[in-house]
Short mmCIF file of C-alpha atoms in Angstrom, two decimals:
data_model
loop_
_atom_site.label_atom_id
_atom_site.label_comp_id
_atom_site.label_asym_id
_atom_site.label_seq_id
_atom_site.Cartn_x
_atom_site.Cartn_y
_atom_site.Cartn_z
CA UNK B 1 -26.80 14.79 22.23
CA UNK B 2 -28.77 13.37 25.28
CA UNK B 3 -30.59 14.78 28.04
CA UNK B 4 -30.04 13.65 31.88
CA UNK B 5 -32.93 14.16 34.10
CA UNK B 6 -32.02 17.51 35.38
CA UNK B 7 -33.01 18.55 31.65
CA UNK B 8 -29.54 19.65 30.86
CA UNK B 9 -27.88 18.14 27.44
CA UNK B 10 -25.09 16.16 28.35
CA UNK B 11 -21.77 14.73 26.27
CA UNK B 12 -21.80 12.18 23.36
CA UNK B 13 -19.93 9.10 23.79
CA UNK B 14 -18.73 8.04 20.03
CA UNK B 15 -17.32 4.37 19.52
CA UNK B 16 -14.50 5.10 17.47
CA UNK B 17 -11.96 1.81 16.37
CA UNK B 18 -12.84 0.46 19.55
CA UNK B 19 -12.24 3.56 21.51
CA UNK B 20 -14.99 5.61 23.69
CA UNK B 21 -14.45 9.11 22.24
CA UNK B 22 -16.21 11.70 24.75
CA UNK B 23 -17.84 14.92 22.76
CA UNK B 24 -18.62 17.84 24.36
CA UNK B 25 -21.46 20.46 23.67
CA UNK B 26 -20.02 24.05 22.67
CA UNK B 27 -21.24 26.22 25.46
CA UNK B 28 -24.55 27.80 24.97
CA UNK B 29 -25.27 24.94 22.22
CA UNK B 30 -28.87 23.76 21.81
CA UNK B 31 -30.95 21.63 20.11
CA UNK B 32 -33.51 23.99 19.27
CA UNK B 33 -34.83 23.57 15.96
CA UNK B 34 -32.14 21.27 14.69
CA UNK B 35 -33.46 17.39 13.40
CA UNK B 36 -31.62 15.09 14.53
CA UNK B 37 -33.19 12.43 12.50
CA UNK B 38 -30.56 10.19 10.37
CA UNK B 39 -30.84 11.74 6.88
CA UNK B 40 -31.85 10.24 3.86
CA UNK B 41 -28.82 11.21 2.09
CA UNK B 42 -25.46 9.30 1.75
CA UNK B 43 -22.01 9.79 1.64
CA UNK B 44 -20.25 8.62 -1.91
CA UNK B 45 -16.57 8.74 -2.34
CA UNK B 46 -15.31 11.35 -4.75
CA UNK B 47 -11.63 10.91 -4.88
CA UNK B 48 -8.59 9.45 -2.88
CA UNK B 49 -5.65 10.79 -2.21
CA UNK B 50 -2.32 9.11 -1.45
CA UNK B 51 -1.11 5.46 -1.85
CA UNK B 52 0.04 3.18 0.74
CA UNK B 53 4.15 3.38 -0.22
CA UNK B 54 5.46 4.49 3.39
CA UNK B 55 4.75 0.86 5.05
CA UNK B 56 4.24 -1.13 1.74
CA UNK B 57 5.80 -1.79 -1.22
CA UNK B 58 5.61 -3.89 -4.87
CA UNK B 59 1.94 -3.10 -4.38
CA UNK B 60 1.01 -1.68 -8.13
CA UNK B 61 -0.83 -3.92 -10.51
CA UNK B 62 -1.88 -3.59 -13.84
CA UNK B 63 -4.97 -4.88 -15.26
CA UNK B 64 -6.13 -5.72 -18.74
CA UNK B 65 -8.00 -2.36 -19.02
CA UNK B 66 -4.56 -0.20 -18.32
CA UNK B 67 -6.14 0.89 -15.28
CA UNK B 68 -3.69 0.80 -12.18
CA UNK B 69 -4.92 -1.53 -9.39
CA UNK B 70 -3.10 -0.16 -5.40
CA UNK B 71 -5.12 0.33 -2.04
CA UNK B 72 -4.88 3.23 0.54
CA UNK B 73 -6.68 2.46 3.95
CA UNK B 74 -8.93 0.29 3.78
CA UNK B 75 -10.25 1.14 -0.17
CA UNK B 76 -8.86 -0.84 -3.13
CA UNK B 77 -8.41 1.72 -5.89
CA UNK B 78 -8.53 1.45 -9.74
CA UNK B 79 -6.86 4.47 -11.50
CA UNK B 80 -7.52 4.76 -15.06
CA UNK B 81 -4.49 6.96 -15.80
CA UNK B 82 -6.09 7.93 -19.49
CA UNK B 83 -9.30 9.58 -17.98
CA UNK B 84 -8.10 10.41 -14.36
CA UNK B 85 -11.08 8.67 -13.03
CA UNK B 86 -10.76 6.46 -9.61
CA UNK B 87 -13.57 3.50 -8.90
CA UNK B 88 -13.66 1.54 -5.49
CA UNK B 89 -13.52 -1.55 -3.40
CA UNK B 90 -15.42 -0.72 -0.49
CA UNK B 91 -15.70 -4.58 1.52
CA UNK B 92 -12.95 -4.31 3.95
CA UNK B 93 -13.73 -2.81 7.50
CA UNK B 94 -9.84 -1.91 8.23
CA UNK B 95 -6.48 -1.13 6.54
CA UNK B 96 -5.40 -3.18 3.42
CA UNK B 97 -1.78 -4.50 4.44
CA UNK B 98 -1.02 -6.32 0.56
CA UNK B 99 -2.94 -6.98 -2.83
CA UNK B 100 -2.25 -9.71 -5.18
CA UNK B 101 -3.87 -10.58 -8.73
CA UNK B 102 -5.01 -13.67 -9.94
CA UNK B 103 -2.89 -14.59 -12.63
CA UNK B 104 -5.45 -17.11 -14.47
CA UNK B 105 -8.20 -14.06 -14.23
CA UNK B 106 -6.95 -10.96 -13.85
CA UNK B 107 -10.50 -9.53 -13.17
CA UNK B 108 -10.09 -11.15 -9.50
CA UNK B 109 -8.47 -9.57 -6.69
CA UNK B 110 -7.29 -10.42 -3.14
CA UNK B 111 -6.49 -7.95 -0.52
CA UNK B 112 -5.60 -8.63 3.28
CA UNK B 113 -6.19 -6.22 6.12
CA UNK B 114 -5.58 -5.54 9.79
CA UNK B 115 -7.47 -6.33 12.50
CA UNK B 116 -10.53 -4.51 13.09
CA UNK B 117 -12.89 -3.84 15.01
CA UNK B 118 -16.27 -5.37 13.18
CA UNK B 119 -18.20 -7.80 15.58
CA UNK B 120 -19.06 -10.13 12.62
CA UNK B 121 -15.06 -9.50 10.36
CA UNK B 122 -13.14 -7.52 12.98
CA UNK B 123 -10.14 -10.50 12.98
CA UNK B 124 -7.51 -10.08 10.10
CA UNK B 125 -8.83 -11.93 7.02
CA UNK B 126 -8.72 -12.07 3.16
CA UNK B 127 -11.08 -10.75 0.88
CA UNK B 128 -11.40 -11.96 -2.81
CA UNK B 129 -13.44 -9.37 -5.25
CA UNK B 130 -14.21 -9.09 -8.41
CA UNK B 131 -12.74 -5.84 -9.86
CA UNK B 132 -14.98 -4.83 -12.90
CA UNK B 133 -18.67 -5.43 -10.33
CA UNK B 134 -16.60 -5.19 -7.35
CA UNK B 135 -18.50 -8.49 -5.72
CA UNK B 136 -16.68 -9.99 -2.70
CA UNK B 137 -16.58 -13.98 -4.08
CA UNK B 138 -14.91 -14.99 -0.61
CA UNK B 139 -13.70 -13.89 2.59
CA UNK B 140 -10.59 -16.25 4.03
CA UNK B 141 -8.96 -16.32 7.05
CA UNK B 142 -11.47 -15.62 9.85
CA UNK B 143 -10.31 -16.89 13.06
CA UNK B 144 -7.21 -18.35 11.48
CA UNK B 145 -4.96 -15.19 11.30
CA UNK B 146 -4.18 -13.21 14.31
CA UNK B 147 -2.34 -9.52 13.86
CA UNK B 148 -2.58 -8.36 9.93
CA UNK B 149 -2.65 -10.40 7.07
CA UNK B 150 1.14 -9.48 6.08
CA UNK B 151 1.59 -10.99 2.36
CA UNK B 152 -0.74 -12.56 -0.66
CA UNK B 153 -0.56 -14.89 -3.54
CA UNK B 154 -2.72 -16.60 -6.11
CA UNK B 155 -1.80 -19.83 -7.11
CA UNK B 156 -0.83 -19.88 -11.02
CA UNK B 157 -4.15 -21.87 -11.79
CA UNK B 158 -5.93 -19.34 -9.27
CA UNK B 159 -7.05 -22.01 -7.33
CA UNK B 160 -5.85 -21.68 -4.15
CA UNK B 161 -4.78 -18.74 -2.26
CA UNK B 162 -1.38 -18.26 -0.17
CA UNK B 163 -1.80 -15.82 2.95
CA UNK B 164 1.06 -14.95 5.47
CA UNK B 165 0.05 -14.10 9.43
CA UNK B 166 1.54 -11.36 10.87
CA UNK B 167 1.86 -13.17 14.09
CA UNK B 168 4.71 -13.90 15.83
CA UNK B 169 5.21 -17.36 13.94
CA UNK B 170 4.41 -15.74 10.49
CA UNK B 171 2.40 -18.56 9.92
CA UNK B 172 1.42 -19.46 6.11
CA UNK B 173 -1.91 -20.10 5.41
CA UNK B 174 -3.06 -21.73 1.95
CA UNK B 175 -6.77 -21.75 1.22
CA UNK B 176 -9.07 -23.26 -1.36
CA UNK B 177 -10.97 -20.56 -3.14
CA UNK B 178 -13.75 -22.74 -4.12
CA UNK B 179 -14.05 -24.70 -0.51
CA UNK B 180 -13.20 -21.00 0.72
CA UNK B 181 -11.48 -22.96 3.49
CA UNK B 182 -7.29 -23.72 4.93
CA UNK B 183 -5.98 -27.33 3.20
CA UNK B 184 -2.70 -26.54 4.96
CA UNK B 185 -0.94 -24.44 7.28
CA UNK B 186 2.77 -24.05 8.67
CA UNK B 187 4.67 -21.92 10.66
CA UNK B 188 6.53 -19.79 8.62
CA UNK B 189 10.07 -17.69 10.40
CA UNK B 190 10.62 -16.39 13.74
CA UNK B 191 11.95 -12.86 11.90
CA UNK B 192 9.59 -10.79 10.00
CA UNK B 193 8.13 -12.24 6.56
CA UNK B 194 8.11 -9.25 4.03
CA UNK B 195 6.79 -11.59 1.35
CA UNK B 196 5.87 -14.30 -0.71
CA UNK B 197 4.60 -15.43 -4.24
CA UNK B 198 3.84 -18.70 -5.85
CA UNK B 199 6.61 -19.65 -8.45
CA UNK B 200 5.21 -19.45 -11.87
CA UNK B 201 4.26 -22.89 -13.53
CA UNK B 202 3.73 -24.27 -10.15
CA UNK B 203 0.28 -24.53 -8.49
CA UNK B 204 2.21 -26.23 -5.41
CA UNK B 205 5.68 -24.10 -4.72
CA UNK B 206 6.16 -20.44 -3.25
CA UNK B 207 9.18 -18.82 -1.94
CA UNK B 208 9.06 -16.50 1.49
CA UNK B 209 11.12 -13.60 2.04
CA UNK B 210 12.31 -11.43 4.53
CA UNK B 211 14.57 -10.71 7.49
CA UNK B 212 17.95 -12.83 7.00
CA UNK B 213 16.10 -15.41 5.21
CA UNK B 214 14.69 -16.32 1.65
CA UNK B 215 12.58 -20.07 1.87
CA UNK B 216 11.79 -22.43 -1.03
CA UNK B 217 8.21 -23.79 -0.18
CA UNK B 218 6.35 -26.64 -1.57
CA UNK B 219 2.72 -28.03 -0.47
CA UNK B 220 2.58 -31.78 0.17
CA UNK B 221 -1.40 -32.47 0.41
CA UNK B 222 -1.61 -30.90 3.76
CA UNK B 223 1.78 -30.36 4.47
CA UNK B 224 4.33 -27.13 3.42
CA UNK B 225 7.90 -28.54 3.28
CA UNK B 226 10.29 -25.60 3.43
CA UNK B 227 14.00 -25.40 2.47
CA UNK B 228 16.17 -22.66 2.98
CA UNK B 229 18.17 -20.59 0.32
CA UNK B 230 22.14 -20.67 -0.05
CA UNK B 231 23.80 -17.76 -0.40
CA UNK B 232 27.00 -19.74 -0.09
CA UNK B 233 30.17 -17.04 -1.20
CA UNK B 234 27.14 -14.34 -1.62
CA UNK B 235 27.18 -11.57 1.05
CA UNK B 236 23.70 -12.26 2.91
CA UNK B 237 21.94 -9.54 3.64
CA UNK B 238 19.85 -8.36 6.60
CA UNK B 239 16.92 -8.29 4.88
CA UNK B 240 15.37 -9.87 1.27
CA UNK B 241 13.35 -7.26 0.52
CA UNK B 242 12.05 -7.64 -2.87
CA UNK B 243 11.27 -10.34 -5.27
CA UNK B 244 10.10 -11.05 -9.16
CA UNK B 245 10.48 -13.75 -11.59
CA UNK B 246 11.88 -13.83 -14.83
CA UNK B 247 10.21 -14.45 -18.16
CA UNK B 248 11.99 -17.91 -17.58
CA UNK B 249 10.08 -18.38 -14.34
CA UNK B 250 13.51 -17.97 -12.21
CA UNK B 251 13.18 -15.78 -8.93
CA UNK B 252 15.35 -12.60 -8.59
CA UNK B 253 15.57 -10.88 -5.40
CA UNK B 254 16.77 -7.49 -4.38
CA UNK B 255 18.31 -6.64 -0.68
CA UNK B 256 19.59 -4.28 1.54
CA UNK B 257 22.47 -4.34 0.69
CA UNK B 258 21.69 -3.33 -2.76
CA UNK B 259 22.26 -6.55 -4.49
CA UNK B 260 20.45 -8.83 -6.82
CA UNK B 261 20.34 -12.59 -6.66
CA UNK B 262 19.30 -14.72 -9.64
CA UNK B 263 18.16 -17.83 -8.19
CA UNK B 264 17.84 -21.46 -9.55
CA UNK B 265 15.05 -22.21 -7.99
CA UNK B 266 15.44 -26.06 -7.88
CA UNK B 267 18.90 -25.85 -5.93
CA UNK B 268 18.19 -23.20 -3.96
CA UNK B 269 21.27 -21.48 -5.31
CA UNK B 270 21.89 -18.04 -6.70
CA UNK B 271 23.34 -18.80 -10.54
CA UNK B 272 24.16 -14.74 -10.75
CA UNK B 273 24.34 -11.52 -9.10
CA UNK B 274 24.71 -7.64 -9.52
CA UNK B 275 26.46 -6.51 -6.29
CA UNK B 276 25.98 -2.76 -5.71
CA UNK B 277 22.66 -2.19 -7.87
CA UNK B 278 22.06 -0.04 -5.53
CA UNK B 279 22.95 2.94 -2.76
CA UNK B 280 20.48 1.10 0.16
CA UNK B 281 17.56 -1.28 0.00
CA UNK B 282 16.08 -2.79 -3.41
CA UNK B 283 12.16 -2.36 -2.78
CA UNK B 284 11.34 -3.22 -5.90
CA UNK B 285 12.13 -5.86 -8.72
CA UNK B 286 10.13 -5.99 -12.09
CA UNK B 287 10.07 -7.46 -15.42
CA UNK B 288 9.25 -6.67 -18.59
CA UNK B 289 10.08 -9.05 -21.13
CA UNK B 290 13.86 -9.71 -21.28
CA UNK B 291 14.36 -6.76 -18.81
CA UNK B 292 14.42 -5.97 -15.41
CA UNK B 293 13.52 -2.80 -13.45
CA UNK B 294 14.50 -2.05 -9.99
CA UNK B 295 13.24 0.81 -7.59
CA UNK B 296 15.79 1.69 -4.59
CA UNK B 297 16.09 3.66 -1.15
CA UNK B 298 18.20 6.09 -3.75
CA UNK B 299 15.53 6.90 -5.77
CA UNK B 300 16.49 5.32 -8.88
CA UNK B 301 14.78 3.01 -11.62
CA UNK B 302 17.33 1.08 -13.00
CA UNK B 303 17.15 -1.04 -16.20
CA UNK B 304 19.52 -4.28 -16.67
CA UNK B 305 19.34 -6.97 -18.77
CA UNK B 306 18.24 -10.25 -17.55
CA UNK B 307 20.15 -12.80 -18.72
CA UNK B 308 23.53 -11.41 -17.12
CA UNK B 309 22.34 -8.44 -14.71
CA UNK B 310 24.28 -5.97 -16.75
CA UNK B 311 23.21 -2.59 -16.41
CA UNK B 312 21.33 -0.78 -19.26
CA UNK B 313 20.14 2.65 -17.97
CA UNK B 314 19.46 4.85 -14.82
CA UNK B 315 17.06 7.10 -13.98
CA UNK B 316 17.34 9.13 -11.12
CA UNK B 317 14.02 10.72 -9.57
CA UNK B 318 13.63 13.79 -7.17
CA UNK B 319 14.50 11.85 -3.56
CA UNK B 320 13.68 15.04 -1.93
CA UNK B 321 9.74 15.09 -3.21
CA UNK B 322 9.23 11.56 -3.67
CA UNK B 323 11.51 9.51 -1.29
CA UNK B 324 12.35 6.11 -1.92
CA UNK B 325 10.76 3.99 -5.14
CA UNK B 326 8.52 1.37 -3.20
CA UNK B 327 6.75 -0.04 -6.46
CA UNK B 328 6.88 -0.71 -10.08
CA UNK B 329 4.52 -1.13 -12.74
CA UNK B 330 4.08 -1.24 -16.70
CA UNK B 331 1.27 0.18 -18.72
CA UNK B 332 2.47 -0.38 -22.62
CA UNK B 333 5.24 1.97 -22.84
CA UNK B 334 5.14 3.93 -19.82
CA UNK B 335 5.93 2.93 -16.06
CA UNK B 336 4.13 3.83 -13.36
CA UNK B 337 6.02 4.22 -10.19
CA UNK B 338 5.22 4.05 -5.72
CA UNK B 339 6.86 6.20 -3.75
CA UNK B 340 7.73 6.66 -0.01
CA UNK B 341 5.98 9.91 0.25
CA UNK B 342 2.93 7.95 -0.63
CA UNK B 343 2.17 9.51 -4.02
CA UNK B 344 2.54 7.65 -7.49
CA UNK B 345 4.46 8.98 -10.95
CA UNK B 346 3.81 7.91 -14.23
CA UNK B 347 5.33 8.33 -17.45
CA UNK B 348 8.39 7.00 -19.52
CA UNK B 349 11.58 6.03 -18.54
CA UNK B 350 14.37 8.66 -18.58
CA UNK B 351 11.32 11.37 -19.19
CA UNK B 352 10.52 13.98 -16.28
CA UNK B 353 7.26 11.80 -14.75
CA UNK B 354 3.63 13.08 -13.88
CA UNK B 355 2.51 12.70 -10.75
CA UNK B 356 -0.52 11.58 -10.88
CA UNK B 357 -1.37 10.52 -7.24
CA UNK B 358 -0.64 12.95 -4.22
CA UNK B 359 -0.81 12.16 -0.98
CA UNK B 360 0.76 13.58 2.47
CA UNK B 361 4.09 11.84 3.33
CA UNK B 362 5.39 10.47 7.12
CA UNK B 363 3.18 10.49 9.93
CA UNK B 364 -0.79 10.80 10.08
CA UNK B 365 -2.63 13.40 9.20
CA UNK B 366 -4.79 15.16 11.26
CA UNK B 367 -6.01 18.59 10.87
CA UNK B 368 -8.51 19.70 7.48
CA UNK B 369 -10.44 22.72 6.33
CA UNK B 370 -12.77 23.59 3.29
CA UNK B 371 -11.99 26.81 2.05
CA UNK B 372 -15.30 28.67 2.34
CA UNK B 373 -15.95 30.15 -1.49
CA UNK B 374 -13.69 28.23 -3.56
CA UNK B 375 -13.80 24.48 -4.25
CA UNK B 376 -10.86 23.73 -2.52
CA UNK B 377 -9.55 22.70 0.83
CA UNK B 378 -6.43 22.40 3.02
CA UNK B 379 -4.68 19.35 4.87
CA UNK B 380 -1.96 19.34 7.61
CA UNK B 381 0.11 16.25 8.55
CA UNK B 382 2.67 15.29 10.84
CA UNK B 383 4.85 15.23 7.38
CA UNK B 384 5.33 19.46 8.04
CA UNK B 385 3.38 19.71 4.72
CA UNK B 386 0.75 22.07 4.32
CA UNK B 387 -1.34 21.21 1.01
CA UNK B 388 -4.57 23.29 -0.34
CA UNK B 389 -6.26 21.52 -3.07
CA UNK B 390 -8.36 21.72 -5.89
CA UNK B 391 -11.02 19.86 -5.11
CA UNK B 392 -11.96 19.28 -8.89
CA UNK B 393 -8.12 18.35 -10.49
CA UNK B 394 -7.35 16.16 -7.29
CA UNK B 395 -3.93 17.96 -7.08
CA UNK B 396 -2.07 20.68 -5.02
CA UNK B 397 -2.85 24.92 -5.61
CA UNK B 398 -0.45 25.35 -3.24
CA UNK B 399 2.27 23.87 -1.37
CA UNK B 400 4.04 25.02 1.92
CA UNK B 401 6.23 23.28 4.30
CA UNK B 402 6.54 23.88 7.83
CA UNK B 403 9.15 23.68 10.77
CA UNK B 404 6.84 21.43 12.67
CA UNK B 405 4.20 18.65 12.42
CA UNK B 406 1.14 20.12 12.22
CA UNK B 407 -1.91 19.24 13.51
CA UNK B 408 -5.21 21.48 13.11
CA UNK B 409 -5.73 24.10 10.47
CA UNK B 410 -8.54 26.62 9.33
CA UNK B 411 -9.45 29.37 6.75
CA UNK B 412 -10.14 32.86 7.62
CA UNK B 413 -14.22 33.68 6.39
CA UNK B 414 -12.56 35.29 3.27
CA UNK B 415 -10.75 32.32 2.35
CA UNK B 416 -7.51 34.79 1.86
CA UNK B 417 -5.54 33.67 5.12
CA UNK B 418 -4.96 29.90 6.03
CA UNK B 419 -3.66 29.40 9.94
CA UNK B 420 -2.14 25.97 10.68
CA UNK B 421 -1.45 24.63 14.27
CA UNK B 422 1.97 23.12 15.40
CA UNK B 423 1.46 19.98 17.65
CA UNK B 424 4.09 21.87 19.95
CA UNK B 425 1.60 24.91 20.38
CA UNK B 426 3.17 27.26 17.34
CA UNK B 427 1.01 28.10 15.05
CA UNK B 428 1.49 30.37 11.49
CA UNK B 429 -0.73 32.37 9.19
CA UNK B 430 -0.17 31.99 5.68
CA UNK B 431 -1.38 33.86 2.79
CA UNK B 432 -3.30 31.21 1.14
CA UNK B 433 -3.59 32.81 -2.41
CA UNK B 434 0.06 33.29 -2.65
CA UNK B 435 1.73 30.62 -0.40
#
C-alpha cells in the first residue's frame, strides 16, 4: 500500500510473470496498526499435489532408493511411496517441460523448463541437480534455446547432455557437462519433436521422435548427421509418440495409431510390429527385463513379450477417473503409473491400484479456501471438480463434480457449507460435510 500526496492510500501494482497486476484497497481499509515490515518467517513447502501427465508424458523415474522421481510446475519431486513423504528441487524459476536421469549416476538429474521471466535465468535452459543434496552442478542452455526446452537425455557415459528447442526448428542442442557448454548443434524437424534419447551403448547416437517422423542421429565432433526411419510396408503414423529400448539395446516405438515398431537401429528398419496394441495413441513404452509395458489413450497397461510383441496380459484402468496412461514406471514388483488427469497410481499389475498422487485434471485451477476449524481446504478448477482435502493425508474428504468450470470458492464461518463460483456467473452451495 502507498500513499499519494493527497494522503489517501492508493493501489498496489504487483509484477506477476511479467504482468503488472493492479490491487485495490477494500473500501474503508487502513493501515492502522498493521506492520508492514517483511517478516522474519518463511514459507516451506509441505506437500504437492498433482503431476504433470495432461501435457507430458514417459516422465516417471525410478531411483536407487525406490523413491519416484516426476516434476509438477516448476518443483522436481521425489515420492518415497513406502513413507508417503515428498522432498524438493526448488532451482528452476518456471515450469519443468521434461526430466531425464543420468544413467552412469542415477543420483543426477536434468530437468528443462519454459521461459521465464528471471532477469539473470528467465530464457529456457537446463538445470543439472543432484537429487540426494539437491545442488544445481550446471545450468545449460542460456541464450541458446528460445521457447521451452521440449526433450532431455544423458549420454550413456553421462557425459554429455542432449537438449531439444522448442523453437520452430526444434533445434538439438548437445552440451558438455563438465565444459557446461554446446560442442554441437543442428536443426532438428520442421513438425513438432515429442522426443529423444541416446541409444544405449552409444555415447554418440540418439533417435528423435515425433510428428510423421522418427530420426536416427549420430554426433560427428561438431556435427549431428541425421537419417530418417523406414517404415517401408508399415502404416506410418501421424505421430511417434513414445519410445524405449529393449534389454538388447533395440528401440521400440509406440504411435497413434496404436502400433509398435521394433526397430534395428543400424538400418533404420522396423524388424517387427504389433499392429492394433492399442484403441488410440501409445504414450508410453517400458521395459522390464524380457517384457514390455505399454500405457494407451484407452487406459490400458498392456504386457507383451519382447522378442515377438505377443501379447501377455491387459489391464484395464478406470478411463473415467484417470484418463489416458501418460507414464510408466517399476519399483520391484509393483508399477507405478501417470495419468491424464494428472494424478499417479501405484500398485501391481492386474490388482485394483492406489492412488497415491491427486491432482485436479484439464484446465487451471483457480479458486481455494481453508476451511476455518478443520485442517482441511477446498480447490476449484476449470476440470468441474470440486476437491476438499485433508490437509494431513494429502488426499480427497470429499469429492463433487460440477456442470461448469469453476473458478472461486469459499467456506461458510462454520465450515458446514462450501459455495463454489461458475466462471459463467452460477454459483452452488454444497454441504461440505456430506458432499
Amino acid at each position: 500500500m502507498t500513499k499519494g500526496l493527497d494522503g489517501e492510500e492508493h493501489a498496489v501494482k504487483l509484477m506477476l510473470r511479467g504482468r503488472g497486476i493492479v490491487c485495490y484497497p477494500p473500501t474503508d481499509f487502513t493501515m492502522d496498526g498493521i506492520n508492514s515490515e517483511k517478516p522474519e518467517e518463511t514459507l516451506k513447502i509441505n506437500w504437492v499435489y498433482g503431476y504433470r501427465g495432461r501435457d507430458s508424458q514417459d516422465n516417471i523415474f525410478v531411483l536407487p532408493s525406490n523413491e519416484l522421481l516426476y516434476f509438477q510446475a516448476a518443483l522436481g519431486v521425489i515420492y518415497n511411496p513406502a513413507t508417503k513423504t515428498q522432498r524438493f528441487y526448488q532451482g528452476h524459476n518456471d515450469d519443468i517441460k521434461c526430466i531425464a536421469l543420468n544413467p552412469a549416476n542415477p543420483s543426477i538429474v536434468a530437468t528443462g523448463q519454459a521461459a521465464g521471466h528471471d532477469e539473470k535465468e528467465g530464457d529456457p535452459h537446463v538445470r543439472v541437480w543432484n537429487c540426494e543434496t539437491f545442488e544445481t552442478l550446471a545450468v545449460l542452455g542460456l541464450g541458446n534455446l528460445q521457447r521451452g526446452v521440449g526433450s532431455v537425455s544423458f549420454s550413456p557415459d553421462g557425459s554429455k547432455v542432449l537438449a531439444v528447442d522448442e523453437g520452430n526448428d526444434h533445434t538439438i542442442y548437445i552440451y558438455d557437462l563438465k565444459k557446461k557448454a554446446s560442442i554441437a548443434s543442428q536443426k532438428g524437424h520442421q513438425d513438432p519433436v515429442l522426443g529423444a534419447e541416446y541409444i544405449p551403448g552409444s555415447n554418440s547416437k540418439f533417435i528423435t521422435y515425433g510428428k510423421g517422423h522418427i530420426i536416427f542421429w549420430e554426433q560427428d565432433g561438431n556435427k549431428l548427421v541425421k537419417k530418417s526411419g523406414l517404415f517401408e510396408k508399415h502404416p506410418k503414423p501421424r505421430f511417434i509418440t513414445s519410445l524405449a529400448f529393449t534389454a538388447k539395446g533395440e528401440p521400440i516405438t509406440g504411435d497413434s495409431n496404436g502400433n509398435l515398431f521394433l526397430w534395428n537401429p543400424n538400418e533404420r528398419k522396423i524388424s517387427k510390429s504389433k499392429v492394433g496394441a492399442h484403441e488410440g495413441s501409445v504414450y508410453s513404452v517400458a521395459v522390464n527385463g524380457d517384457e514390455i509395458f505399454t500405457g494407451g489413450q484407452d487406459c490400458k497397461v498392456k504386457k507383451f513379450k519382447g522378442d515377438d510383441l505377443s501379447e501377455i496380459d491387459s489391464w484395464q484402468l478406470d478411463a473415467a477417473t484417470h484418463g489416458r496412461v501418460r507414464a510408466i514406471a517399476f519399483v520391484g514388483e509393483d508399477i507405478a503409473i501417470g495419468t491424464y488427469n494428472n494424478g499417479m497410481l501405484f500398485g501391481k499389475f492386474g490388482d485394483q491400484p492406489e492412488q497415491i498422487i491427486y491432482g485436479h485434471g484439464a484446465g487451471d485451477l483457480w479458486g481455494g479456501s481453508s476451511h476455518p476449524t478443520d485442517n482441511s481446504f477446498a480447490t476449484v478448477g476449470q476440470d468441474k471438480i470440486v476437491y476438499i482435502w485433508d490437509a494431513v493425508s494429502h488426499t480427497p474428504k470429499h469429492v463433487f463434480k460440477v456442470e461448469k468450470p469453476a473458478q472461486a470458492c469459499s467456506f461458510s464461518p462454520c465450515g458446514s457449507v462450501l459455495a463454489v463460483a461458475s466462471t459463467t456467473g452460477e454459483w452452488w452451495v454444497l454441504d461440505s460435510i456430506m458432499v
